[in-house]
Amino acid sequence: MNKYAIAIHGGAGTILRSLMSESQEKEYRAALLASLQAGNKALENGGTAIDAVEAAIIVLEDNPLFNAGKGSVFTHDGRHEMDAAIMNGKTLEAGAVAGVRNVKNPVKLARAVMGHSEHVLLCGGGAEEFAKEMSLPFETDEYFFSQQRYDQLLEIRDTGTTQMDHSAPNNKKFGTVGAVALDVHGNLAAATSTGGMTNKRYGRVGDSPIIGAGTYANNQTCAISCTGHGEYFIRAVVAYDISCLMEYKGLALAEACHEVVHKKLVALGGEGGLIAIDAKGNIELPFNSEGMYRGMKKQGEEYWVAIYGV
Ligand code: ASP
């Protein structure tokens, strides 16, 4: 029997202690802890890594503090288009959805794509139709509306730029969410869910639902969930690159993460971070931004959450 472990993130970006109130910080820490607890509960008593990452993500999707599910950011045309993915490191099965609207928990839909369709990635209306077939819950536009997020859009709507949610100048930082886990059977899993970037074009898809870019899991190497400026993470094929450095070059998890997050991505200009776990339960939480909402829990150890860089 292996020792189980789980790690989560709630987005990386310009997250500064000086701009965060004590009560805000408390809320974030409580939310990260609740997510870890849900994941940990799923892993206890022989539960699977895939159930654990889904459970951890659902808690964050339902929390308006994070840019996923309920708290998703606005597109340029004032809507919400969400991306999510999940991958099973044992079988290399994966499911993902892109640009879905009004689906309450996109990670559940990604899991349904993995388990109940012949496909890996469904997008837009087709994915929503599939959600209905799977009897997954939908929510109204009001459910996804928040004044803070709308203000974020209005601030940059006419600038022709997109913005990572957690890099908003007013420090109302909420990020993409992700989870990676190792279960007692030695299986790895990863999942990521996001509303993308504020002011993104209709139809823009980020790295999160792209298997190998923002999400990847393979029992032979590691499980990874990324957060950051998605276009760079796609171009650098971040998650699979880390796995490849381990598989083909024999790098340890920490070395592989360092190579990609602090060298390759930095050289390209890609801001962000990721969470990673290997089959021995080693966990890495690297980021090249000011901070990253993050946490982990290993069997027999205390819960641990953090927000800022050193
Ligand atoms: N990676 C996400 C995207 O580009 C954004 C984020 O991590 O917050 O869609």
mmCIF file of N, CA and C and ligand atoms in Angstrom, residues 9-12 67 83 163-166 174-177 192-197 200 204-209 214 226-234 271-273, ligand 1:
data_model
loop_
_atom_site.group_PDB
_atom_site.id
_atom_site.type_symbol
_atom_site.label_atom_id
_atom_site.label_comp_id
_atom_site.label_asym_id
_atom_site.label_seq_id
_atom_site.Cartn_x
_atom_site.Cartn_y
_atom_site.Cartn_z
ATOM 1 N N HIS A 9 -4.352 23.794 -6.422
ATOM 2 C CA HIS A 9 -4.040 25.216 -6.601
ATOM 3 C C HIS A 9 -5.325 25.977 -6.896
ATOM 4 N N GLY A 10 -5.262 27.286 -6.611
ATOM 5 C CA GLY A 10 -6.402 28.146 -6.903
ATOM 6 C C GLY A 10 -5.981 29.316 -7.768
ATOM 7 N N GLY A 11 -4.907 29.106 -8.557
ATOM 8 C CA GLY A 11 -4.458 30.132 -9.481
ATOM 9 C C GLY A 11 -3.163 30.801 -9.049
ATOM 10 N N ALA A 12 -2.376 31.222 -10.038
ATOM 11 C CA ALA A 12 -1.115 31.931 -9.775
ATOM 12 C C ALA A 12 -1.193 33.324 -10.372
ATOM 13 N N ASN A 67 -11.708 31.446 -10.055
ATOM 14 C CA ASN A 67 -12.092 31.593 -11.452
ATOM 15 C C ASN A 67 -12.350 30.226 -12.092
ATOM 16 N N ASP A 83 -13.592 26.018 -19.243
ATOM 17 C CA ASP A 83 -12.797 24.886 -19.730
ATOM 18 C C ASP A 83 -12.465 23.975 -18.539
ATOM 19 N N GLN A 163 -6.647 39.384 -19.516
ATOM 20 C CA GLN A 163 -5.994 39.507 -18.223
ATOM 21 C C GLN A 163 -6.165 38.238 -17.409
ATOM 22 N N MET A 164 -5.056 37.771 -16.862
ATOM 23 C CA MET A 164 -5.164 36.652 -15.934
ATOM 24 C C MET A 164 -5.919 37.175 -14.739
ATOM 25 N N ASP A 165 -6.876 36.435 -14.320
ATOM 26 C CA ASP A 165 -7.773 36.915 -13.285
ATOM 27 C C ASP A 165 -7.038 37.378 -12.046
ATOM 28 N N HIS A 166 -6.101 36.583 -11.631
ATOM 29 C CA HIS A 166 -5.365 36.867 -10.401
ATOM 30 C C HIS A 166 -4.288 37.926 -10.604
ATOM 31 N N PHE A 174 -8.553 35.920 -8.225
ATOM 32 C CA PHE A 174 -9.221 34.631 -8.117
ATOM 33 C C PHE A 174 -8.686 33.832 -9.271
ATOM 34 N N GLY A 175 -8.408 32.584 -9.063
ATOM 35 C CA GLY A 175 -7.735 31.894 -10.161
ATOM 36 C C GLY A 175 -8.363 30.602 -10.574
ATOM 37 N N THR A 176 -7.856 30.151 -11.683
ATOM 38 C CA THR A 176 -8.098 28.793 -12.161
ATOM 39 C C THR A 176 -7.824 27.813 -11.027
ATOM 40 N N VAL A 177 -8.497 26.677 -11.035
ATOM 41 C CA VAL A 177 -8.270 25.717 -9.957
ATOM 42 C C VAL A 177 -7.784 24.375 -10.513
ATOM 43 N N THR A 192 -8.156 20.050 -13.872
ATOM 44 C CA THR A 192 -8.048 21.511 -13.892
ATOM 45 C C THR A 192 -9.378 22.078 -14.357
ATOM 46 N N SER A 193 -9.774 23.238 -13.813
ATOM 47 C CA SER A 193 -11.029 23.861 -14.236
ATOM 48 C C SER A 193 -10.865 25.374 -14.208
ATOM 49 N N THR A 194 -11.415 26.055 -15.208
ATOM 50 C CA THR A 194 -11.193 27.500 -15.295
ATOM 51 C C THR A 194 -12.278 28.236 -16.075
ATOM 52 N N GLY A 195 -12.406 29.523 -15.784
ATOM 53 C CA GLY A 195 -13.211 30.408 -16.611
ATOM 54 C C GLY A 195 -12.345 31.081 -17.670
ATOM 55 N N GLY A 196 -11.034 30.807 -17.631
ATOM 56 C CA GLY A 196 -10.114 31.366 -18.629
ATOM 57 C C GLY A 196 -9.572 32.711 -18.215
ATOM 58 N N MET A 197 -9.489 33.647 -19.170
ATOM 59 C CA MET A 197 -8.938 34.965 -18.886
ATOM 60 C C MET A 197 -9.972 36.046 -19.158
ATOM 61 N N LYS A 200 -11.355 37.570 -22.683
ATOM 62 C CA LYS A 200 -10.948 36.680 -23.781
ATOM 63 C C LYS A 200 -12.010 36.722 -24.879
ATOM 64 N N ARG A 204 -12.227 31.484 -27.388
ATOM 65 C CA ARG A 204 -10.827 31.263 -26.993
ATOM 66 C C ARG A 204 -10.752 30.073 -26.028
ATOM 67 N N VAL A 205 -9.804 29.194 -26.264
ATOM 68 C CA VAL A 205 -9.597 28.061 -25.362
ATOM 69 C C VAL A 205 -8.196 28.167 -24.789
ATOM 70 N N GLY A 206 -8.070 27.978 -23.484
ATOM 71 C CA GLY A 206 -6.764 28.067 -22.828
ATOM 72 C C GLY A 206 -6.078 26.719 -22.721
ATOM 73 N N ASP A 207 -5.099 26.649 -21.842
ATOM 74 C CA ASP A 207 -4.309 25.423 -21.688
ATOM 75 C C ASP A 207 -5.007 24.358 -20.840
ATOM 76 N N SER A 208 -5.912 24.801 -19.948
ATOM 77 C CA SER A 208 -6.469 23.875 -18.946
ATOM 78 C C SER A 208 -7.078 22.608 -19.542
ATOM 79 N N PRO A 209 -7.894 22.707 -20.622
ATOM 80 C CA PRO A 209 -8.511 21.485 -21.144
ATOM 81 C C PRO A 209 -7.646 20.772 -22.184
ATOM 82 N N GLY A 214 -2.098 21.992 -20.038
ATOM 83 C CA GLY A 214 -2.452 22.412 -18.687
ATOM 84 C C GLY A 214 -2.752 21.275 -17.731
ATOM 85 N N CYS A 226 -1.833 22.938 -14.278
ATOM 86 C CA CYS A 226 -1.171 24.235 -14.446
ATOM 87 C C CYS A 226 -2.124 25.408 -14.229
ATOM 88 N N THR A 227 -1.535 26.571 -13.966
ATOM 89 C CA THR A 227 -2.279 27.829 -13.961
ATOM 90 C C THR A 227 -1.347 28.934 -14.422
ATOM 91 N N GLY A 228 -1.873 29.801 -15.261
ATOM 92 C CA GLY A 228 -1.042 30.882 -15.779
ATOM 93 C C GLY A 228 -1.571 31.340 -17.124
ATOM 94 N N HIS A 229 -0.754 32.100 -17.828
ATOM 95 C CA HIS A 229 -1.169 32.635 -19.129
ATOM 96 C C HIS A 229 -1.208 31.482 -20.139
ATOM 97 N N GLY A 230 -2.423 31.000 -20.399
ATOM 98 C CA GLY A 230 -2.618 29.744 -21.114
ATOM 99 C C GLY A 230 -1.917 29.622 -22.458
ATOM 100 N N GLU A 231 -1.861 30.720 -23.202
ATOM 101 C CA GLU A 231 -1.261 30.646 -24.533
ATOM 102 C C GLU A 231 0.190 30.169 -24.438
ATOM 103 N N TYR A 232 0.921 30.631 -23.432
ATOM 104 C CA TYR A 232 2.321 30.217 -23.258
ATOM 105 C C TYR A 232 2.413 28.762 -22.804
ATOM 106 N N PHE A 233 1.467 28.366 -21.970
ATOM 107 C CA PHE A 233 1.490 26.987 -21.462
ATOM 108 C C PHE A 233 1.177 25.992 -22.580
ATOM 109 N N ILE A 234 0.350 26.421 -23.526
ATOM 110 C CA ILE A 234 0.075 25.549 -24.676
ATOM 111 C C ILE A 234 1.328 25.439 -25.536
ATOM 112 N N GLU A 271 3.941 33.584 -17.665
ATOM 113 C CA GLU A 271 3.802 33.720 -16.212
ATOM 114 C C GLU A 271 2.832 32.671 -15.669
ATOM 115 N N GLY A 272 3.196 32.063 -14.522
ATOM 116 C CA GLY A 272 2.262 31.126 -13.895
ATOM 117 C C GLY A 272 2.967 30.092 -13.057
ATOM 118 N N GLY A 273 2.273 29.002 -12.823
ATOM 119 C CA GLY A 273 2.822 27.942 -11.986
ATOM 120 C C GLY A 273 2.049 26.651 -12.176
HETATM 121 N N1 ASP B 1 -4.520 28.992 -17.568
HETATM 122 C C1 ASP B 1 -5.793 29.633 -17.613
HETATM 123 C C2 ASP B 1 -6.111 30.027 -19.043
HETATM 124 O O1 ASP B 1 -5.259 30.530 -19.730
HETATM 125 C C3 ASP B 1 -5.873 30.875 -16.777
HETATM 126 C C4 ASP B 1 -5.453 30.713 -15.338
HETATM 127 O O2 ASP B 1 -4.637 29.867 -15.010
HETATM 128 O O3 ASP B 1 -5.955 31.469 -14.487
HETATM 129 O O4 ASP B 1 -7.242 29.846 -19.442
#
